[in-house]
């Protein structure tokens, strides 16, 4: 499914264009603010190829991995989702999400405000940390103009944060972002700042002297007030004069009120927030970093880590360093990466190995969602290993008093963010904490995690175009003709191959699709593993290993056939784990096969389980409740005829 199709299908499943109030994205997720949270079909969304997971919280989040930017761009072409601000004259108030609690609305607002700022702050912050690293080792002249100009590039982003925040708040509130930014620019206007230092008054009211450079909360409060003013004057202004009257009156009331009240309140709010976290760090000690790091898999999975972004931004911009969240993230990100590499080493599943390696690399560079949703939350022992490693590594970083200076997800690539120009050992201690987290997670996962005997179904591989019908193996007559007098009335069949079950009639081979070989089960495999669906005995393994025959306890006979026309592969990519005469239990691994190589060779990888003695038995599909318990179908005897 290409990006256009994926975007269209996601939009359809979340309730259509009319249900999307606002759309944003982060590194791997599409973040929706919806008018009605009851409209999305979550289960249908999870089945869309390309969707890794769906998270319902303050925002409705659809995880699509590293293709998020391309999918987001395609969705923007499908409708106006609040990504761009409108002019005051044409501003229309967005519908409010129904039934959301105040906390959820607040979190949604904060995410919408700070998420667009992350790229600029991350780029500027990493540049700043690299310059500090070069200066610490004496590789550049700190007094040279080249060095100073490069530091100005980084510093300007943080200095003008009040204006940048005004733009994102206005976009979130769907008001005129240019006028909103103009209103907040007064906070940094040189003549205004000079007057405040000398003692300024407005209508005999004293203006508090506050340095608003790099502040975020004063601007947030100021634009919130501006939004109400714009909407008020939009309602009461005569249409012929709206073009100048609305912005003029909004500026006239917003700027003085921000200087007198909202600015000082916002500055104090930011100070108290930072002080509260520092108080926690001072009294709970270095263990606080370890505890937070251990909880991050759950916090990130629900999107709640975004609620801490205002604190991190305020702490970095006011004190230059943050000692809780950024070190905790460093320990978590490297623990996720190491656990994925450990899974890749231990697993025999080529599909899982490929996912683990790619997720491990992404996590190493600060993007943990693929690892989190694809590996960690799916495997309890991996999750336990990561949490223990996070606590160990996070506690070590807390004990070392390592602080980050950049608002970006810590990673191997951004390790320079922990450079402290006043203490050259901090970068070495950060690397030590990184290694502790990585090694602990890797060893713990190797020890604790064991591959499940029957993994859950996952996203199916795409099927290639139909190929000519395969040369089917012939089951020996001795196998097909064997009878049993005491056949059980019902035999439960579990899903033999992880993947997506399709109708046998949809298989692109007439011998199978018409039922000529017998009734059965077809699965588009997501992993190259065949498991015994019930207890029985292996009767035959075919020379090319792409098929085998099994007799279930009670006499039903099954033929397992992997792929269409795959006999032409002459056994390449197939590895049978059993031999003729072996006794097997439900869930035992019978065969592994390389799905990717089958597809690459131009063959359909569909896995077939066919009941060959159809004159004595038939296959009945399980009910939904039974399917939820892992039972895919039942084999029942054909009633005897008189």
Short mmCIF file of C-alpha atoms in Angstrom, two decimals, residues 191-484:
data_model
loop_
_atom_site.label_atom_id
_atom_site.label_comp_id
_atom_site.label_asym_id
_atom_site.label_seq_id
_atom_site.Cartn_x
_atom_site.Cartn_y
_atom_site.Cartn_z
CA UNK A 191 13.21 49.52 23.38
CA UNK A 192 10.57 47.74 25.49
CA UNK A 193 13.11 45.59 27.33
CA UNK A 194 15.27 48.65 28.00
CA UNK A 195 12.28 50.55 29.40
CA UNK A 196 11.36 47.63 31.69
CA UNK A 197 14.88 47.52 33.15
CA UNK A 198 14.60 51.24 33.94
CA UNK A 199 11.12 50.91 35.44
CA UNK A 200 8.11 51.04 33.11
CA UNK A 201 4.47 51.94 33.74
CA UNK A 202 1.29 51.70 31.69
CA UNK A 203 -1.67 53.86 32.75
CA UNK A 204 0.03 54.28 36.13
CA UNK A 205 0.33 50.49 36.58
CA UNK A 206 3.88 49.25 37.08
CA UNK A 207 5.21 46.68 34.61
CA UNK A 208 7.27 43.90 36.17
CA UNK A 209 10.79 43.68 34.79
CA UNK A 210 11.05 40.18 33.31
CA UNK A 211 13.59 38.84 30.84
CA UNK A 212 11.26 37.12 28.39
CA UNK A 213 14.00 35.74 26.13
CA UNK A 214 13.67 31.92 25.84
CA UNK A 215 10.44 31.90 27.88
CA UNK A 216 7.44 29.84 26.73
CA UNK A 217 4.65 30.19 29.29
CA UNK A 218 4.20 33.99 29.02
CA UNK A 219 3.70 33.62 25.28
CA UNK A 220 1.24 30.74 25.71
CA UNK A 221 -0.92 32.76 28.10
CA UNK A 222 -0.65 35.86 25.93
CA UNK A 223 -1.84 34.09 22.76
CA UNK A 224 -4.67 32.37 24.64
CA UNK A 225 -5.91 35.83 25.61
CA UNK A 226 -5.35 37.10 22.07
CA UNK A 227 -7.46 34.24 20.66
CA UNK A 228 -10.43 35.31 22.79
CA UNK A 229 -9.97 38.91 21.72
CA UNK A 230 -9.83 38.00 18.03
CA UNK A 231 -13.01 35.94 18.25
CA UNK A 232 -14.77 38.66 20.25
CA UNK A 233 -13.99 41.39 17.73
CA UNK A 234 -14.75 39.08 14.81
CA UNK A 235 -18.31 38.79 16.14
CA UNK A 236 -18.89 42.48 16.81
CA UNK A 237 -16.86 44.15 14.06
CA UNK A 238 -18.61 45.50 10.94
CA UNK A 239 -17.44 43.50 7.93
CA UNK A 240 -16.10 46.49 5.90
CA UNK A 241 -13.50 47.35 8.58
CA UNK A 242 -12.59 43.86 9.82
CA UNK A 243 -9.29 43.77 7.93
CA UNK A 244 -7.73 46.36 10.27
CA UNK A 245 -10.18 46.67 13.16
CA UNK A 246 -9.85 43.08 14.47
CA UNK A 247 -6.02 43.00 14.63
CA UNK A 248 -5.83 46.59 15.90
CA UNK A 249 -8.21 46.04 18.81
CA UNK A 250 -6.76 42.61 19.60
CA UNK A 251 -3.23 44.04 19.80
CA UNK A 252 -4.41 47.04 21.78
CA UNK A 253 -5.82 44.85 24.55
CA UNK A 254 -3.53 41.81 24.39
CA UNK A 255 -0.10 43.46 24.61
CA UNK A 256 -0.71 45.65 27.71
CA UNK A 257 -2.53 42.85 29.54
CA UNK A 258 0.34 40.47 28.77
CA UNK A 259 2.95 42.95 30.00
CA UNK A 260 1.02 43.75 33.17
CA UNK A 261 -0.42 40.36 34.16
CA UNK A 262 0.03 37.34 31.91
CA UNK A 263 3.77 37.72 31.29
CA UNK A 264 4.79 37.81 34.96
CA UNK A 265 2.31 35.01 35.78
CA UNK A 266 3.71 32.82 32.99
CA UNK A 267 7.28 33.51 34.07
CA UNK A 268 6.43 32.56 37.67
CA UNK A 269 4.62 29.40 36.48
CA UNK A 270 7.70 28.26 34.59
CA UNK A 271 9.93 28.98 37.56
CA UNK A 272 7.70 27.00 39.93
CA UNK A 273 7.51 24.06 37.52
CA UNK A 274 11.28 23.82 37.25
CA UNK A 275 11.69 24.29 41.00
CA UNK A 276 9.20 21.49 41.72
CA UNK A 277 11.11 18.99 39.59
CA UNK A 278 14.43 20.08 41.08
CA UNK A 279 12.90 19.67 44.55
CA UNK A 280 11.89 16.12 43.63
CA UNK A 281 15.37 15.41 42.29
CA UNK A 282 17.00 16.86 45.41
CA UNK A 283 14.88 14.88 47.88
CA UNK A 284 14.35 11.57 46.08
CA UNK A 285 17.90 11.75 44.75
CA UNK A 286 19.44 9.96 41.83
CA UNK A 287 16.91 7.13 42.16
CA UNK A 288 14.28 9.45 40.63
CA UNK A 289 16.02 9.23 37.25
CA UNK A 290 16.06 5.43 37.45
CA UNK A 291 12.39 5.21 38.42
CA UNK A 292 11.31 7.56 35.63
CA UNK A 293 13.43 5.68 33.09
CA UNK A 294 11.93 2.33 34.12
CA UNK A 295 8.41 3.71 33.64
CA UNK A 296 9.12 5.28 30.25
CA UNK A 297 7.97 2.28 28.14
CA UNK A 298 4.45 2.80 29.52
CA UNK A 299 4.66 6.61 29.51
CA UNK A 300 5.81 6.74 25.88
CA UNK A 301 3.30 4.10 24.77
CA UNK A 302 0.45 6.30 26.02
CA UNK A 303 2.02 9.52 24.72
CA UNK A 304 2.19 10.99 28.22
CA UNK A 305 5.89 11.83 27.86
CA UNK A 306 4.82 14.83 25.79
CA UNK A 307 3.30 16.34 28.94
CA UNK A 308 6.85 16.80 30.28
CA UNK A 309 8.02 18.75 27.22
CA UNK A 310 7.10 22.19 28.68
CA UNK A 311 9.17 21.41 31.77
CA UNK A 312 12.16 20.23 29.70
CA UNK A 313 12.02 23.28 27.42
CA UNK A 314 11.70 25.67 30.35
CA UNK A 315 14.50 23.98 32.30
CA UNK A 316 16.92 23.99 29.36
CA UNK A 317 16.18 27.57 28.36
CA UNK A 318 16.34 29.02 31.88
CA UNK A 319 19.07 27.03 33.61
CA UNK A 320 20.84 25.64 30.55
CA UNK A 321 20.57 22.01 31.66
CA UNK A 322 17.96 19.38 32.58
CA UNK A 323 18.80 16.56 35.00
CA UNK A 324 15.75 14.27 35.11
CA UNK A 325 13.93 13.58 31.84
CA UNK A 326 16.82 13.71 29.38
CA UNK A 327 19.11 11.31 31.31
CA UNK A 328 16.13 8.98 31.85
CA UNK A 329 15.45 9.00 28.11
CA UNK A 330 19.08 8.24 27.34
CA UNK A 331 18.98 5.13 29.54
CA UNK A 332 15.64 4.07 28.07
CA UNK A 333 16.54 4.57 24.40
CA UNK A 334 19.76 2.57 24.63
CA UNK A 335 18.06 -0.15 26.69
CA UNK A 336 15.41 -0.52 23.97
CA UNK A 337 18.13 -0.73 21.32
CA UNK A 338 20.16 -3.37 23.15
CA UNK A 339 17.09 -5.53 23.86
CA UNK A 340 16.20 -5.54 20.16
CA UNK A 341 19.69 -6.68 19.20
CA UNK A 342 19.51 -9.44 21.83
CA UNK A 343 16.18 -10.62 20.41
CA UNK A 344 17.69 -10.59 16.91
CA UNK A 345 20.48 -12.88 18.10
CA UNK A 346 18.22 -15.34 19.93
CA UNK A 347 15.32 -15.64 17.50
CA UNK A 348 15.13 -18.22 14.72
CA UNK A 349 12.43 -16.21 12.96
CA UNK A 350 13.90 -14.28 10.02
CA UNK A 351 10.98 -11.84 10.03
CA UNK A 352 11.34 -11.08 13.74
CA UNK A 353 15.11 -10.80 13.35
CA UNK A 354 14.73 -8.24 10.58
CA UNK A 355 12.24 -6.22 12.65
CA UNK A 356 14.46 -6.39 15.74
CA UNK A 357 17.59 -5.20 13.92
CA UNK A 358 15.86 -2.25 12.25
CA UNK A 359 14.09 -1.30 15.49
CA UNK A 360 17.35 -1.57 17.43
CA UNK A 361 19.10 0.80 15.04
CA UNK A 362 16.21 3.29 15.22
CA UNK A 363 16.22 3.20 19.03
CA UNK A 364 19.98 3.73 19.09
CA UNK A 365 19.35 6.99 17.26
CA UNK A 366 16.49 8.13 19.50
CA UNK A 367 13.39 6.72 17.74
CA UNK A 368 12.00 4.03 20.05
CA UNK A 369 8.42 3.57 18.83
CA UNK A 370 9.22 0.75 16.35
CA UNK A 371 11.03 -1.14 19.12
CA UNK A 372 8.37 -0.33 21.68
CA UNK A 373 5.37 -1.45 19.63
CA UNK A 374 7.04 -4.14 17.56
CA UNK A 375 9.10 -5.88 20.26
CA UNK A 376 8.89 -4.57 23.83
CA UNK A 377 5.15 -4.43 24.47
CA UNK A 378 4.62 -7.71 22.60
CA UNK A 379 7.04 -9.72 24.73
CA UNK A 380 6.73 -9.54 28.51
CA UNK A 381 10.20 -10.81 29.33
CA UNK A 382 11.78 -8.26 27.00
CA UNK A 383 9.78 -5.53 28.72
CA UNK A 384 10.95 -6.72 32.15
CA UNK A 385 14.57 -6.78 30.96
CA UNK A 386 14.31 -3.23 29.62
CA UNK A 387 12.70 -1.88 32.79
CA UNK A 388 15.43 -3.37 34.98
CA UNK A 389 18.16 -2.04 32.68
CA UNK A 390 16.49 1.39 32.57
CA UNK A 391 16.45 1.56 36.35
CA UNK A 392 20.12 0.55 36.58
CA UNK A 393 21.30 2.89 33.82
CA UNK A 394 19.02 5.76 34.84
CA UNK A 395 20.11 5.53 38.46
CA UNK A 396 23.75 5.59 37.37
CA UNK A 397 23.17 8.73 35.29
CA UNK A 398 21.34 10.32 38.21
CA UNK A 399 24.19 9.43 40.54
CA UNK A 400 26.64 10.97 38.06
CA UNK A 401 24.47 14.16 37.98
CA UNK A 402 24.52 14.18 34.19
CA UNK A 403 22.33 16.86 32.60
CA UNK A 404 21.23 17.42 29.00
CA UNK A 405 21.34 20.80 27.29
CA UNK A 406 19.20 20.10 24.22
CA UNK A 407 15.49 19.44 23.74
CA UNK A 408 15.89 16.30 21.64
CA UNK A 409 15.54 12.58 22.25
CA UNK A 410 18.97 11.48 23.55
CA UNK A 411 20.81 8.94 21.44
CA UNK A 412 24.20 7.82 20.25
CA UNK A 413 24.14 10.58 17.63
CA UNK A 414 23.17 13.32 20.10
CA UNK A 415 25.41 12.26 23.01
CA UNK A 416 27.19 15.62 22.73
CA UNK A 417 24.13 17.20 24.37
CA UNK A 418 25.58 16.08 27.72
CA UNK A 419 28.78 18.11 27.29
CA UNK A 420 29.30 20.50 30.20
CA UNK A 421 31.84 23.25 29.44
CA UNK A 422 32.47 23.66 33.18
CA UNK A 423 33.09 19.95 33.80
CA UNK A 424 34.70 17.94 31.03
CA UNK A 425 34.03 14.65 32.83
CA UNK A 426 30.25 14.85 32.35
CA UNK A 427 30.37 13.68 28.74
CA UNK A 428 32.45 10.68 29.80
CA UNK A 429 29.99 9.91 32.60
CA UNK A 430 27.11 10.15 30.12
CA UNK A 431 28.86 7.64 27.86
CA UNK A 432 29.40 5.40 30.89
CA UNK A 433 25.67 5.57 31.72
CA UNK A 434 24.86 4.81 28.10
CA UNK A 435 27.08 1.71 28.15
CA UNK A 436 25.67 0.53 31.48
CA UNK A 437 22.11 0.73 30.11
CA UNK A 438 23.02 -0.98 26.84
CA UNK A 439 25.03 -3.83 28.34
CA UNK A 440 22.54 -4.48 31.16
CA UNK A 441 19.59 -4.64 28.76
CA UNK A 442 21.45 -6.84 26.26
CA UNK A 443 22.53 -9.39 28.88
CA UNK A 444 19.18 -9.45 30.69
CA UNK A 445 17.25 -9.98 27.46
CA UNK A 446 19.58 -12.78 26.38
CA UNK A 447 19.02 -14.49 29.73
CA UNK A 448 15.33 -13.86 30.35
CA UNK A 449 13.73 -13.95 26.89
CA UNK A 450 12.88 -17.19 25.17
CA UNK A 451 11.13 -17.47 21.85
CA UNK A 452 7.48 -18.40 22.16
CA UNK A 453 6.38 -21.72 20.73
CA UNK A 454 3.53 -20.10 18.79
CA UNK A 455 3.89 -16.36 18.17
CA UNK A 456 0.88 -14.21 17.52
CA UNK A 457 -0.13 -13.21 14.04
CA UNK A 458 1.32 -10.01 12.69
CA UNK A 459 1.05 -7.80 9.62
CA UNK A 460 1.00 -9.93 6.47
CA UNK A 461 3.56 -9.78 3.73
CA UNK A 462 2.22 -8.51 0.40
CA UNK A 463 1.32 -11.22 -2.07
CA UNK A 464 2.91 -11.17 -5.53
CA UNK A 465 0.95 -11.51 -8.73
CA UNK A 466 -0.46 -15.00 -9.47
CA UNK A 467 1.97 -17.54 -10.84
CA UNK A 468 1.23 -20.77 -12.73
CA UNK A 469 -0.20 -23.57 -10.61
CA UNK A 470 2.34 -25.53 -8.63
CA UNK A 471 3.32 -29.13 -9.09
CA UNK A 472 1.52 -30.54 -6.07
CA UNK A 473 3.11 -33.28 -3.99
CA UNK A 474 1.26 -36.56 -4.01
CA UNK A 475 0.34 -37.92 -0.61
CA UNK A 476 1.04 -41.66 -0.45
CA UNK A 477 -2.04 -43.87 -0.54
CA UNK A 478 -1.00 -45.48 2.72
CA UNK A 479 -1.36 -42.12 4.38
CA UNK A 480 -4.66 -41.16 2.76
CA UNK A 481 -6.47 -44.45 3.14
CA UNK A 482 -5.80 -45.15 6.78
CA UNK A 483 -9.00 -45.38 8.84
CA UNK A 484 -9.87 -45.11 12.52
#
